[in-house]
Amino acid sequence: MKIGIIGLQGAVSEHLEAARRAMHKLGIQGQAIWVDKPEQLEGADGVIIPGGESTTIGKLMQRTGTFERIKQLAGNGVPILGTCAGLIVLAKRGDEQVMRTGQPLLGLMDIAVVRNAFGRQRESVEVDLEIPLLGKEPFRCVFIRAPAVEEVWGDAEAIAKFRGKIVGVRQRNMIAVAFHPELTHDTRLHEHFLRMCQKG
Ligand code: GLN
Protein backbone atom coordinates (compact mmCIF):
# COMPACT_ATOMS: atom_id res chain seq x y z
CA MET A 1 0.00 0.00 0.00
CA LYS A 2 1.17 3.49 -0.82
CA ILE A 3 -0.13 6.51 1.09
CA GLY A 4 0.88 9.99 -0.06
CA ILE A 5 1.04 12.77 2.52
CA ILE A 6 0.87 16.19 0.89
CA GLY A 7 4.00 17.85 2.24
CA LEU A 8 3.96 21.47 1.15
CA GLN A 9 3.35 23.15 4.49
CA GLY A 10 2.04 22.21 7.93
CA ALA A 11 1.92 19.09 10.10
CA VAL A 12 3.45 16.65 7.64
CA SER A 13 5.94 14.51 9.54
CA GLU A 14 3.38 13.77 12.29
CA HIS A 15 1.02 12.35 9.66
CA LEU A 16 3.81 10.26 8.15
CA GLU A 17 4.49 8.83 11.59
CA ALA A 18 0.82 8.23 12.39
CA ALA A 19 0.18 6.52 9.05
CA ARG A 20 3.22 4.29 9.54
CA ARG A 21 2.16 3.38 13.07
CA ALA A 22 -1.36 2.60 11.89
CA MET A 23 0.02 0.37 9.09
CA HIS A 24 2.14 -1.45 11.61
CA LYS A 25 -0.85 -1.97 13.94
CA LEU A 26 -2.97 -3.37 11.13
CA GLY A 27 -0.12 -5.51 9.78
CA ILE A 28 -0.27 -3.72 6.42
CA GLN A 29 2.82 -3.82 4.24
CA GLY A 30 3.23 -0.41 2.75
CA GLN A 31 4.76 2.99 2.74
CA ALA A 32 3.69 6.49 3.68
CA ILE A 33 5.58 9.01 1.60
CA TRP A 34 6.12 12.77 1.63
CA VAL A 35 4.59 14.24 -1.55
CA ASP A 36 5.49 17.58 -3.09
CA LYS A 37 5.26 16.64 -6.77
CA PRO A 38 2.29 15.17 -8.65
CA GLU A 39 4.27 12.22 -10.04
CA GLN A 40 4.86 10.98 -6.49
CA LEU A 41 1.13 10.28 -6.31
CA GLU A 42 1.40 7.70 -9.08
CA GLY A 43 -0.22 4.50 -7.86
CA ALA A 44 -1.24 6.00 -4.51
CA ASP A 45 -3.88 4.04 -2.59
CA GLY A 46 -4.71 7.02 -0.41
CA VAL A 47 -3.85 10.68 0.08
CA ILE A 48 -3.68 12.74 3.28
CA ILE A 49 -3.91 16.54 3.24
CA PRO A 50 -2.55 17.77 6.58
CA GLY A 51 -3.30 20.82 8.69
CA GLY A 52 -1.39 24.06 8.41
CA GLU A 53 -2.46 27.22 6.68
CA SER A 54 -5.09 26.46 4.10
CA THR A 55 -4.45 29.43 1.81
CA THR A 56 -0.77 28.53 1.56
CA ILE A 57 -1.45 24.82 1.13
CA GLY A 58 -4.02 25.48 -1.62
CA LYS A 59 -1.73 27.84 -3.52
CA LEU A 60 1.27 25.52 -3.26
CA MET A 61 -0.85 22.60 -4.40
CA GLN A 62 -1.78 24.58 -7.50
CA ARG A 63 1.79 25.65 -8.15
CA THR A 64 3.15 22.12 -7.84
CA GLY A 65 0.38 20.47 -9.88
CA THR A 66 -0.61 18.25 -6.96
CA PHE A 67 -3.98 20.10 -6.90
CA GLU A 68 -5.19 18.65 -10.22
CA ARG A 69 -3.68 15.25 -9.49
CA ILE A 70 -5.57 14.95 -6.18
CA LYS A 71 -8.80 15.87 -7.95
CA GLN A 72 -8.26 13.12 -10.51
CA LEU A 73 -7.42 10.54 -7.87
CA ALA A 74 -10.45 11.46 -5.76
CA GLY A 75 -12.62 11.22 -8.87
CA ASN A 76 -11.25 7.72 -9.44
CA GLY A 77 -12.34 6.74 -5.94
CA VAL A 78 -8.96 6.91 -4.18
CA PRO A 79 -9.58 7.67 -0.48
CA ILE A 80 -8.63 11.17 0.71
CA LEU A 81 -8.26 12.29 4.34
CA GLY A 82 -8.13 16.02 5.11
CA THR A 83 -7.34 17.34 8.57
CA CYS A 84 -7.92 20.91 9.74
CA ALA A 85 -6.59 23.06 6.87
CA GLY A 86 -7.00 19.88 4.79
CA LEU A 87 -10.72 19.92 5.57
CA ILE A 88 -10.96 23.52 4.36
CA VAL A 89 -9.19 22.72 1.09
CA LEU A 90 -11.56 19.78 0.41
CA ALA A 91 -14.68 21.94 0.76
CA LYS A 92 -16.94 23.12 -2.01
CA ARG A 93 -17.86 26.32 -0.21
CA GLY A 94 -16.09 28.68 2.18
CA ASP A 95 -16.99 31.60 4.40
CA GLU A 96 -16.26 35.23 3.64
CA GLN A 97 -12.61 34.86 4.71
CA VAL A 98 -12.23 32.20 2.04
CA MET A 99 -13.94 34.40 -0.55
CA ARG A 100 -11.86 37.44 0.37
CA THR A 101 -8.53 35.69 0.09
CA GLY A 102 -9.65 33.84 -3.05
CA GLN A 103 -7.91 30.74 -1.72
CA PRO A 104 -8.11 27.69 -3.99
CA LEU A 105 -10.50 24.95 -2.86
CA LEU A 106 -10.48 21.46 -4.33
CA GLY A 107 -14.27 21.48 -4.02
CA LEU A 108 -14.46 17.73 -3.61
CA MET A 109 -16.78 17.54 -0.60
CA ASP A 110 -20.32 18.81 -0.28
CA ILE A 111 -19.57 20.94 2.75
CA ALA A 112 -19.47 24.65 3.60
CA VAL A 113 -16.65 25.61 5.96
CA VAL A 114 -15.96 28.42 8.37
CA ARG A 115 -12.32 29.13 9.11
CA ASN A 116 -11.24 29.72 12.70
CA ALA A 117 -14.76 28.79 13.79
CA PHE A 118 -13.91 28.52 17.47
CA GLY A 119 -12.46 32.01 17.69
CA ARG A 120 -8.82 32.79 17.49
CA GLN A 121 -8.19 30.58 20.51
CA ARG A 122 -4.67 31.32 21.46
CA GLU A 123 -3.26 27.99 20.61
CA SER A 124 -5.17 24.80 21.12
CA VAL A 125 -8.06 23.02 22.81
CA GLU A 126 -8.04 19.30 23.55
CA VAL A 127 -11.20 17.38 24.17
CA ASP A 128 -12.44 13.79 24.16
CA LEU A 129 -15.24 13.36 21.65
CA GLU A 130 -17.49 10.44 20.91
CA ILE A 131 -17.02 9.42 17.30
CA PRO A 132 -19.08 6.27 16.74
CA LEU A 133 -17.23 5.58 13.48
CA LEU A 134 -14.09 4.93 15.55
CA GLY A 135 -15.70 2.78 18.23
CA LYS A 136 -16.99 3.27 21.76
CA GLU A 137 -13.90 4.81 23.34
CA PRO A 138 -13.90 8.60 23.05
CA PHE A 139 -11.28 10.03 20.73
CA ARG A 140 -8.89 12.75 21.90
CA CYS A 141 -9.27 15.67 19.50
CA VAL A 142 -6.76 18.49 19.31
CA PHE A 143 -8.17 21.70 17.82
CA ILE A 144 -5.75 24.38 16.65
CA ARG A 145 -7.38 27.47 15.14
CA ALA A 146 -9.81 24.94 13.81
CA PRO A 147 -12.45 25.31 11.15
CA ALA A 148 -15.99 23.94 11.43
CA VAL A 149 -18.48 22.72 8.89
CA GLU A 150 -21.63 24.82 8.85
CA GLU A 151 -23.51 22.87 6.23
CA VAL A 152 -23.38 19.44 4.63
CA TRP A 153 -25.42 18.32 1.66
CA GLY A 154 -25.56 15.58 -0.94
CA ASP A 155 -24.30 12.33 0.53
CA ALA A 156 -21.89 14.03 2.94
CA GLU A 157 -22.63 13.15 6.57
CA ALA A 158 -21.46 14.50 9.90
CA ILE A 159 -19.37 12.06 11.95
CA ALA A 160 -18.28 14.33 14.83
CA LYS A 161 -19.52 17.41 16.66
CA PHE A 162 -17.94 19.81 19.14
CA ARG A 163 -19.76 22.69 20.84
CA GLY A 164 -22.74 22.09 18.58
CA LYS A 165 -20.68 22.41 15.41
CA ILE A 166 -19.79 19.74 12.88
CA VAL A 167 -16.08 18.91 13.08
CA GLY A 168 -15.93 15.68 11.10
CA VAL A 169 -17.53 14.63 7.81
CA ARG A 170 -17.52 11.57 5.62
CA GLN A 171 -18.54 11.42 1.98
CA ARG A 172 -17.96 8.37 -0.18
CA ASN A 173 -14.15 7.94 -0.40
CA MET A 174 -13.38 11.05 1.66
CA ILE A 175 -13.08 11.96 5.32
CA ALA A 176 -12.39 15.42 6.69
CA VAL A 177 -11.89 16.42 10.31
CA ALA A 178 -11.33 19.83 11.88
CA PHE A 179 -8.93 18.47 14.50
CA HIS A 180 -5.44 16.95 14.39
CA PRO A 181 -5.57 13.14 14.78
CA GLU A 182 -1.83 12.96 14.01
CA LEU A 183 -0.93 14.76 17.24
CA THR A 184 -1.97 12.03 19.67
CA HIS A 185 -1.00 8.39 20.02
CA ASP A 186 -4.47 7.17 19.12
CA THR A 187 -4.22 5.92 15.54
CA ARG A 188 -7.86 4.83 15.14
CA LEU A 189 -8.72 7.46 12.55
CA HIS A 190 -5.66 6.60 10.47
CA GLU A 191 -6.50 2.91 10.82
CA HIS A 192 -10.04 3.54 9.62
CA PHE A 193 -8.65 5.48 6.67
CA LEU A 194 -6.18 2.72 5.79
CA ARG A 195 -9.00 0.18 5.76
CA MET A 196 -10.83 2.38 3.25
CA CYS A 197 -7.63 2.43 1.18
CA GLN A 198 -7.43 -1.37 1.32
CA LYS A 199 -10.93 -1.72 -0.07
CA GLY A 200 -10.33 0.81 -2.82
N1 GLN B 1 -6.76 28.16 10.73
C1 GLN B 1 -6.07 27.44 9.70
C2 GLN B 1 -6.64 27.81 8.32
O1 GLN B 1 -7.67 28.39 8.24
C3 GLN B 1 -6.19 25.94 9.89
C4 GLN B 1 -5.52 25.57 11.17
C5 GLN B 1 -4.89 24.22 11.18
O2 GLN B 1 -4.76 23.54 10.16
N2 GLN B 1 -4.38 23.85 12.33
O3 GLN B 1 -6.03 27.52 7.33
Coordinates of N, CA and C and ligand atoms in Angstrom, one line a residue:
M1 N 0.8 -1.2 0.0 CA 0.0 0.0 0.0 C 0.9 1.3 0.0
K2 N 0.4 2.2 -0.8 CA 1.2 3.5 -0.8 C 0.3 4.7 -0.4
I3 N 0.6 5.4 0.6 CA -0.1 6.5 1.1 C 0.7 7.8 0.9
G4 N 0.2 8.7 0.2 CA 0.9 10.0 -0.1 C 0.4 11.1 0.9
I5 N 1.4 11.7 1.6 CA 1.0 12.8 2.5 C 1.5 14.1 1.8
I6 N 0.5 14.9 1.6 CA 0.9 16.2 0.9 C 1.8 17.0 1.8
G7 N 3.0 17.2 1.4 CA 4.0 17.8 2.2 C 4.5 19.2 1.7
L8 N 3.6 20.2 1.7 CA 4.0 21.5 1.2 C 4.1 22.5 2.3
Q9 N 3.3 22.3 3.3 CA 3.3 23.1 4.5 C 2.5 22.5 5.6
G10 N 2.9 22.7 6.8 CA 2.0 22.2 7.9 C 2.5 20.9 8.6
A11 N 1.6 20.2 9.2 CA 1.9 19.1 10.1 C 2.1 17.8 9.3
V12 N 3.2 17.7 8.6 CA 3.5 16.6 7.6 C 4.1 15.4 8.3
S13 N 5.2 15.7 9.0 CA 5.9 14.5 9.5 C 5.1 13.7 10.6
E14 N 4.2 14.4 11.3 CA 3.4 13.8 12.3 C 2.4 12.8 11.6
H15 N 1.9 13.2 10.4 CA 1.0 12.3 9.7 C 1.8 11.1 9.1
L16 N 3.0 11.4 8.6 CA 3.8 10.3 8.2 C 3.9 9.2 9.2
E17 N 4.3 9.7 10.4 CA 4.5 8.8 11.6 C 3.2 8.1 11.9
A18 N 2.1 8.8 12.0 CA 0.8 8.2 12.4 C 0.4 7.2 11.4
A19 N 0.6 7.5 10.1 CA 0.2 6.5 9.1 C 1.0 5.3 9.2
R20 N 2.3 5.5 9.4 CA 3.2 4.3 9.5 C 2.9 3.5 10.8
R21 N 2.5 4.1 11.9 CA 2.2 3.4 13.1 C 0.9 2.6 12.8
A22 N -0.1 3.3 12.2 CA -1.4 2.6 11.9 C -1.2 1.4 11.0
M23 N -0.3 1.5 10.0 CA 0.0 0.4 9.1 C 0.6 -0.8 9.9
H24 N 1.5 -0.4 10.8 CA 2.1 -1.5 11.6 C 1.1 -2.2 12.5
K25 N 0.2 -1.4 13.1 CA -0.8 -2.0 13.9 C -1.7 -2.9 13.2
L26 N -2.1 -2.6 11.9 CA -3.0 -3.4 11.1 C -2.2 -4.5 10.4
G27 N -0.9 -4.5 10.5 CA -0.1 -5.5 9.8 C -0.1 -5.3 8.3
I28 N -0.3 -4.0 7.9 CA -0.3 -3.7 6.4 C 1.2 -3.4 5.9
Q29 N 1.5 -4.1 4.9 CA 2.8 -3.8 4.2 C 2.6 -2.6 3.4
G30 N 3.4 -1.6 3.6 CA 3.2 -0.4 2.8 C 4.1 0.7 3.1
Q31 N 3.9 1.8 2.5 CA 4.8 3.0 2.7 C 3.9 4.2 2.8
A32 N 4.3 5.2 3.7 CA 3.7 6.5 3.7 C 4.8 7.4 3.2
I33 N 4.5 8.2 2.2 CA 5.6 9.0 1.6 C 5.2 10.5 1.6
W34 N 6.2 11.3 1.7 CA 6.1 12.8 1.6 C 6.0 13.2 0.2
V35 N 4.9 13.9 -0.2 CA 4.6 14.2 -1.5 C 4.7 15.7 -1.8
D36 N 5.5 16.2 -2.7 CA 5.5 17.6 -3.1 C 5.5 17.7 -4.6
K37 N 5.4 16.6 -5.3 CA 5.3 16.6 -6.8 C 4.2 15.7 -7.2
P38 N 3.4 16.0 -8.3 CA 2.3 15.2 -8.7 C 2.7 13.7 -9.0
E39 N 3.9 13.6 -9.6 CA 4.3 12.2 -10.0 C 4.5 11.3 -8.8
Q40 N 4.7 11.9 -7.7 CA 4.9 11.0 -6.5 C 3.5 10.3 -6.1
L41 N 2.4 10.8 -6.6 CA 1.1 10.3 -6.3 C 0.7 9.1 -7.2
E42 N 1.6 8.8 -8.2 CA 1.4 7.7 -9.1 C 1.2 6.4 -8.3
G43 N 0.1 5.8 -8.5 CA -0.2 4.5 -7.9 C -0.6 4.6 -6.4
A44 N -0.9 5.8 -5.9 CA -1.2 6.0 -4.5 C -2.6 5.3 -4.2
D45 N -2.6 4.7 -3.0 CA -3.9 4.0 -2.6 C -4.7 5.0 -1.7
G46 N -4.1 6.1 -1.3 CA -4.7 7.0 -0.4 C -3.9 8.3 -0.3
V47 N -4.6 9.4 0.0 CA -3.8 10.7 0.1 C -4.3 11.4 1.4
I48 N -3.3 12.0 2.1 CA -3.7 12.7 3.3 C -3.3 14.2 3.1
I49 N -4.2 15.1 3.3 CA -3.9 16.5 3.2 C -3.9 17.1 4.7
P50 N -2.7 17.4 5.2 CA -2.5 17.8 6.6 C -3.1 19.2 6.9
G51 N -3.0 19.5 8.2 CA -3.3 20.8 8.7 C -2.1 21.8 8.5
G52 N -2.4 23.0 8.6 CA -1.4 24.1 8.4 C -2.1 25.3 8.1
E53 N -1.8 26.0 7.1 CA -2.5 27.2 6.7 C -3.1 27.0 5.3
S54 N -4.4 27.0 5.3 CA -5.1 26.5 4.1 C -4.9 27.3 2.8
T55 N -4.7 28.6 3.0 CA -4.5 29.4 1.8 C -3.1 29.0 1.2
T56 N -2.1 28.9 2.0 CA -0.8 28.5 1.6 C -0.8 27.1 0.9
I57 N -1.4 26.2 1.6 CA -1.4 24.8 1.1 C -2.1 24.8 -0.2
G58 N -3.3 25.5 -0.4 CA -4.0 25.5 -1.6 C -3.2 26.1 -2.8
K59 N -2.5 27.2 -2.5 CA -1.7 27.8 -3.5 C -0.5 27.0 -3.9
L60 N 0.1 26.4 -2.9 CA 1.3 25.5 -3.3 C 0.8 24.3 -4.0
M61 N -0.3 23.8 -3.7 CA -0.8 22.6 -4.4 C -1.1 23.0 -5.9
Q62 N -1.6 24.2 -6.1 CA -1.8 24.6 -7.5 C -0.4 24.7 -8.2
R63 N 0.5 25.4 -7.5 CA 1.8 25.7 -8.1 C 2.5 24.4 -8.5
T64 N 2.4 23.3 -7.6 CA 3.2 22.1 -7.8 C 2.4 21.1 -8.8
G65 N 1.1 21.4 -9.0 CA 0.4 20.5 -9.9 C -0.2 19.3 -9.1
T66 N 0.0 19.3 -7.8 CA -0.6 18.2 -7.0 C -2.1 18.5 -6.8
F67 N -2.6 19.7 -7.0 CA -4.0 20.1 -6.9 C -4.8 19.3 -7.9
E68 N -4.4 19.4 -9.2 CA -5.2 18.6 -10.2 C -5.1 17.1 -10.1
R69 N -3.9 16.7 -9.6 CA -3.7 15.3 -9.5 C -4.6 14.7 -8.4
I70 N -4.7 15.4 -7.3 CA -5.6 14.9 -6.2 C -7.0 14.9 -6.7
K71 N -7.4 15.9 -7.4 CA -8.8 15.9 -8.0 C -9.1 14.6 -8.8
Q72 N -8.1 14.3 -9.7 CA -8.3 13.1 -10.5 C -8.4 11.9 -9.7
L73 N -7.4 11.7 -8.7 CA -7.4 10.5 -7.9 C -8.7 10.4 -7.1
A74 N -9.2 11.5 -6.5 CA -10.5 11.5 -5.8 C -11.6 11.0 -6.7
G75 N -11.6 11.6 -7.9 CA -12.6 11.2 -8.9 C -12.6 9.7 -9.2
N76 N -11.4 9.2 -9.2 CA -11.2 7.7 -9.4 C -11.6 6.9 -8.2
G77 N -12.0 7.5 -7.1 CA -12.3 6.7 -5.9 C -11.2 6.5 -4.9
V78 N -10.1 7.1 -5.2 CA -9.0 6.9 -4.2 C -9.3 7.7 -2.9
P79 N -9.2 7.0 -1.7 CA -9.6 7.7 -0.5 C -8.7 8.9 -0.2
I80 N -9.3 9.9 0.3 CA -8.6 11.2 0.7 C -9.0 11.5 2.2
L81 N -8.0 11.8 3.0 CA -8.3 12.3 4.3 C -7.7 13.7 4.5
G82 N -8.6 14.6 4.9 CA -8.1 16.0 5.1 C -8.3 16.4 6.6
T83 N -7.2 17.0 7.2 CA -7.3 17.3 8.6 C -7.1 18.8 8.7
C84 N -8.0 19.5 9.4 CA -7.9 20.9 9.7 C -7.8 21.7 8.5
A85 N -6.7 22.3 8.1 CA -6.6 23.1 6.9 C -6.9 22.1 5.7
G86 N -6.7 20.9 5.8 CA -7.0 19.9 4.8 C -8.5 19.8 4.6
L87 N -9.3 19.9 5.7 CA -10.7 19.9 5.6 C -11.2 21.1 4.8
I88 N -10.6 22.3 5.1 CA -11.0 23.5 4.4 C -10.7 23.4 2.9
V89 N -9.6 22.8 2.5 CA -9.2 22.7 1.1 C -10.1 21.8 0.3
L90 N -10.7 20.8 1.1 CA -11.6 19.8 0.4 C -13.0 20.3 0.1
A91 N -13.3 21.4 0.8 CA -14.7 21.9 0.8 C -15.1 22.5 -0.6
K92 N -16.4 22.5 -0.8 CA -16.9 23.1 -2.0 C -17.2 24.6 -1.8
R93 N -17.5 24.9 -0.5 CA -17.9 26.3 -0.2 C -17.2 26.8 1.0
G94 N -16.8 28.1 1.0 CA -16.1 28.7 2.2 C -16.8 29.9 2.7
D95 N -16.4 30.4 3.8 CA -17.0 31.6 4.4 C -16.4 32.9 3.7
E96 N -16.7 34.0 4.3 CA -16.3 35.2 3.6 C -14.7 35.4 3.7
Q97 N -14.1 34.8 4.7 CA -12.6 34.9 4.7 C -12.0 34.1 3.5
V98 N -12.7 33.0 3.2 CA -12.2 32.2 2.0 C -12.4 33.0 0.7
M99 N -13.6 33.6 0.7 CA -13.9 34.4 -0.5 C -13.0 35.6 -0.7
R100 N -12.7 36.2 0.4 CA -11.9 37.4 0.4 C -10.4 37.1 -0.1
T101 N -9.9 36.0 0.4 CA -8.5 35.7 0.1 C -8.5 35.0 -1.3
G102 N -9.6 34.5 -1.8 CA -9.6 33.8 -3.0 C -8.8 32.6 -3.0
Q103 N -8.7 31.9 -1.8 CA -7.9 30.7 -1.7 C -8.5 29.6 -2.5
P104 N -7.6 28.8 -3.2 CA -8.1 27.7 -4.0 C -8.7 26.6 -3.1
L105 N -9.9 26.1 -3.5 CA -10.5 25.0 -2.9 C -10.6 23.8 -3.9
L106 N -10.3 22.6 -3.4 CA -10.5 21.5 -4.3 C -11.9 21.2 -4.7
G107 N -12.8 21.6 -3.8 CA -14.3 21.5 -4.0 C -14.7 20.0 -4.2
L108 N -14.1 19.1 -3.4 CA -14.5 17.7 -3.6 C -15.6 17.3 -2.7
M109 N -15.8 18.0 -1.6 CA -16.8 17.5 -0.6 C -17.9 18.5 -0.5
D110 N -19.1 18.0 -0.4 CA -20.3 18.8 -0.3 C -20.5 19.4 1.1
I111 N -19.6 20.3 1.4 CA -19.6 20.9 2.8 C -19.2 22.4 2.6
A112 N -19.8 23.2 3.5 CA -19.5 24.6 3.6 C -18.7 24.8 4.9
V113 N -17.5 25.5 4.8 CA -16.6 25.6 6.0 C -16.5 27.0 6.4
V114 N -16.3 27.1 7.7 CA -16.0 28.4 8.4 C -14.6 28.3 8.9
R115 N -13.7 29.2 8.6 CA -12.3 29.1 9.1 C -12.3 29.7 10.5
N116 N -11.4 29.2 11.3 CA -11.2 29.7 12.7 C -12.6 29.8 13.4
A117 N -13.4 28.8 13.3 CA -14.8 28.8 13.8 C -14.9 28.9 15.3
F118 N -13.8 28.5 16.0 CA -13.9 28.5 17.5 C -13.2 29.7 18.0
G119 N -13.1 30.8 17.3 CA -12.5 32.0 17.7 C -11.0 31.8 17.5
R120 N -10.3 32.9 17.7 CA -8.8 32.8 17.5 C -8.2 32.3 18.8
Q121 N -8.7 31.2 19.3 CA -8.2 30.6 20.5 C -6.7 30.6 20.4
R122 N -6.1 31.0 21.6 CA -4.7 31.3 21.5 C -3.9 30.2 20.8
E123 N -3.9 29.1 21.4 CA -3.3 28.0 20.6 C -4.2 26.8 20.4
S124 N -4.4 26.0 21.4 CA -5.2 24.8 21.1 C -6.2 24.4 22.2
V125 N -7.1 23.6 21.9 CA -8.1 23.0 22.8 C -8.0 21.5 22.6
E126 N -8.0 20.8 23.7 CA -8.0 19.3 23.5 C -9.3 18.8 24.2
V127 N -10.0 17.9 23.6 CA -11.2 17.4 24.2 C -11.4 16.0 23.7
D128 N -12.1 15.2 24.6 CA -12.4 13.8 24.2 C -13.8 13.8 23.6
L129 N -13.9 13.4 22.3 CA -15.2 13.4 21.7 C -15.7 11.9 21.3
E130 N -17.0 11.7 21.3 CA -17.5 10.4 20.9 C -17.6 10.5 19.4
I131 N -16.9 9.5 18.8 CA -17.0 9.4 17.3 C -17.4 8.0 17.0
P132 N -18.7 7.7 16.9 CA -19.1 6.3 16.7 C -18.4 5.5 15.6
L133 N -18.0 6.2 14.6 CA -17.2 5.6 13.5 C -15.9 4.9 14.0
L134 N -15.4 5.4 15.1 CA -14.1 4.9 15.6 C -14.2 4.0 16.8
G135 N -15.5 3.7 17.1 CA -15.7 2.8 18.2 C -16.2 3.5 19.5
K136 N -16.3 2.7 20.6 CA -17.0 3.3 21.8 C -16.1 4.2 22.5
E137 N -14.8 3.9 22.6 CA -13.9 4.8 23.3 C -13.9 6.2 22.8
P138 N -14.0 7.2 23.6 CA -13.9 8.6 23.0 C -12.5 8.8 22.4
F139 N -12.5 9.8 21.5 CA -11.3 10.0 20.7 C -10.7 11.4 21.1
R140 N -9.5 11.5 21.5 CA -8.9 12.7 21.9 C -8.7 13.6 20.7
C141 N -9.3 14.8 20.7 CA -9.3 15.7 19.5 C -8.5 16.9 19.9
V142 N -7.5 17.3 19.1 CA -6.8 18.5 19.3 C -7.2 19.5 18.3
F143 N -7.7 20.6 18.7 CA -8.2 21.7 17.8 C -7.2 22.9 17.9
I144 N -6.7 23.2 16.7 CA -5.7 24.4 16.7 C -6.3 25.4 15.6
R145 N -6.8 26.5 16.1 CA -7.4 27.5 15.1 C -8.2 26.7 14.1
A146 N -9.1 25.9 14.6 CA -9.8 24.9 13.8 C -11.0 25.5 13.0
P147 N -11.2 25.0 11.9 CA -12.5 25.3 11.1 C -13.6 24.5 11.7
A148 N -14.8 24.8 11.2 CA -16.0 23.9 11.4 C -16.8 23.9 10.1
V149 N -17.7 22.9 10.1 CA -18.5 22.7 8.9 C -19.9 23.3 9.2
E150 N -20.3 24.2 8.5 CA -21.6 24.8 8.8 C -22.8 24.2 8.1
E151 N -22.4 23.5 7.0 CA -23.5 22.9 6.2 C -23.0 21.7 5.5
V152 N -23.7 20.6 5.5 CA -23.4 19.4 4.6 C -24.6 19.1 3.7
W153 N -24.3 18.7 2.5 CA -25.4 18.3 1.7 C -25.0 17.1 0.8
G154 N -25.9 16.8 -0.1 CA -25.6 15.6 -0.9 C -25.4 14.4 0.0
D155 N -24.5 13.5 -0.3 CA -24.3 12.3 0.5 C -23.2 12.5 1.6
A156 N -22.8 13.8 1.8 CA -21.9 14.0 2.9 C -22.6 13.9 4.3
E157 N -22.0 13.3 5.3 CA -22.6 13.2 6.6 C -21.7 13.5 7.7
A158 N -22.3 14.1 8.7 CA -21.5 14.5 9.9 C -21.1 13.3 10.7
I159 N -19.8 13.2 11.1 CA -19.4 12.1 12.0 C -18.9 12.5 13.3
A160 N -18.7 13.8 13.5 CA -18.3 14.3 14.8 C -18.8 15.8 15.0
K161 N -19.1 16.0 16.3 CA -19.5 17.4 16.7 C -18.8 17.9 17.9
F162 N -18.6 19.2 18.0 CA -17.9 19.8 19.1 C -18.6 21.2 19.3
R163 N -19.1 21.4 20.5 CA -19.8 22.7 20.8 C -20.9 23.0 19.8
G164 N -21.6 21.9 19.5 CA -22.7 22.1 18.6 C -22.4 22.3 17.1
K165 N -21.1 22.2 16.8 CA -20.7 22.4 15.4 C -20.1 21.1 14.8
I166 N -20.3 20.9 13.5 CA -19.8 19.7 12.9 C -18.3 19.9 12.7
V167 N -17.5 18.9 13.2 CA -16.1 18.9 13.1 C -15.5 17.7 12.4
G168 N -16.4 16.8 11.8 CA -15.9 15.7 11.1 C -17.0 15.3 10.1
V169 N -16.6 15.0 8.9 CA -17.5 14.6 7.8 C -17.0 13.5 7.0
R170 N -17.9 12.7 6.5 CA -17.5 11.6 5.6 C -18.4 11.7 4.4
Q171 N -17.8 11.5 3.2 CA -18.5 11.4 2.0 C -17.8 10.5 1.0
R172 N -18.5 9.4 0.7 CA -18.0 8.4 -0.2 C -16.5 8.0 0.2
N173 N -15.6 8.3 -0.6 CA -14.1 7.9 -0.4 C -13.4 9.0 0.4
M174 N -14.1 10.0 1.0 CA -13.4 11.1 1.7 C -13.8 11.2 3.1
I175 N -12.8 11.6 3.9 CA -13.1 12.0 5.3 C -12.4 13.3 5.6
A176 N -13.0 14.2 6.3 CA -12.4 15.4 6.7 C -12.7 15.7 8.1
V177 N -11.7 16.1 8.9 CA -11.9 16.4 10.3 C -11.2 17.8 10.6
A178 N -11.8 18.5 11.5 CA -11.3 19.8 11.9 C -10.2 19.8 12.9
F179 N -10.0 18.6 13.5 CA -8.9 18.5 14.5 C -7.7 17.8 13.9
H180 N -6.7 17.5 14.8 CA -5.4 17.0 14.4 C -5.2 15.5 14.9
P181 N -5.7 14.5 14.3 CA -5.6 13.1 14.8 C -4.1 12.7 14.8
E182 N -3.2 13.4 14.1 CA -1.8 13.0 14.0 C -1.0 13.4 15.2
L183 N -1.7 14.2 16.1 CA -0.9 14.8 17.2 C -1.1 14.0 18.5
T184 N -1.9 12.9 18.5 CA -2.0 12.0 19.7 C -1.5 10.6 19.3
H185 N -1.5 9.7 20.3 CA -1.0 8.4 20.0 C -2.1 7.5 19.5
D186 N -3.3 8.0 19.5 CA -4.5 7.2 19.1 C -4.5 7.2 17.6
T187 N -4.3 6.0 17.0 CA -4.2 5.9 15.5 C -5.5 5.4 14.9
R188 N -6.6 5.4 15.7 CA -7.9 4.8 15.1 C -8.4 5.5 13.9
L189 N -8.2 6.8 13.8 CA -8.7 7.5 12.5 C -7.9 7.1 11.4
H190 N -6.5 7.0 11.6 CA -5.7 6.6 10.5 C -5.9 5.1 10.1
E191 N -6.2 4.3 11.1 CA -6.5 2.9 10.8 C -7.8 2.8 10.0
H192 N -8.8 3.6 10.4 CA -10.0 3.5 9.6 C -9.8 3.9 8.2
F193 N -9.0 5.0 8.0 CA -8.7 5.5 6.7 C -7.9 4.4 5.9
L194 N -7.0 3.8 6.5 CA -6.2 2.7 5.8 C -7.1 1.6 5.3
R195 N -8.1 1.2 6.2 CA -9.0 0.2 5.8 C -9.8 0.6 4.5
M196 N -10.2 1.9 4.5 CA -10.8 2.4 3.2 C -9.9 2.2 2.1
C197 N -8.6 2.5 2.3 CA -7.6 2.4 1.2 C -7.4 1.0 0.7
Q198 N -7.6 0.0 1.7 CA -7.4 -1.4 1.3 C -8.5 -1.8 0.4
K199 N -9.8 -1.3 0.7 CA -10.9 -1.7 -0.1 C -10.9 -1.1 -1.5
G200 N -10.4 0.1 -1.5 CA -10.3 0.8 -2.8 C -9.4 0.0 -3.8
Ligands
GLN1 N1 -6.8 28.2 10.7 C1 -6.1 27.4 9.7 C2 -6.6 27.8 8.3 O1 -7.7 28.4 8.2 C3 -6.2 25.9 9.9 C4 -5.5 25.6 11.2 C5 -4.9 24.2 11.2 O2 -4.8 23.5 10.2 N2 -4.4 23.9 12.3 O3 -6.0 27.5 7.3

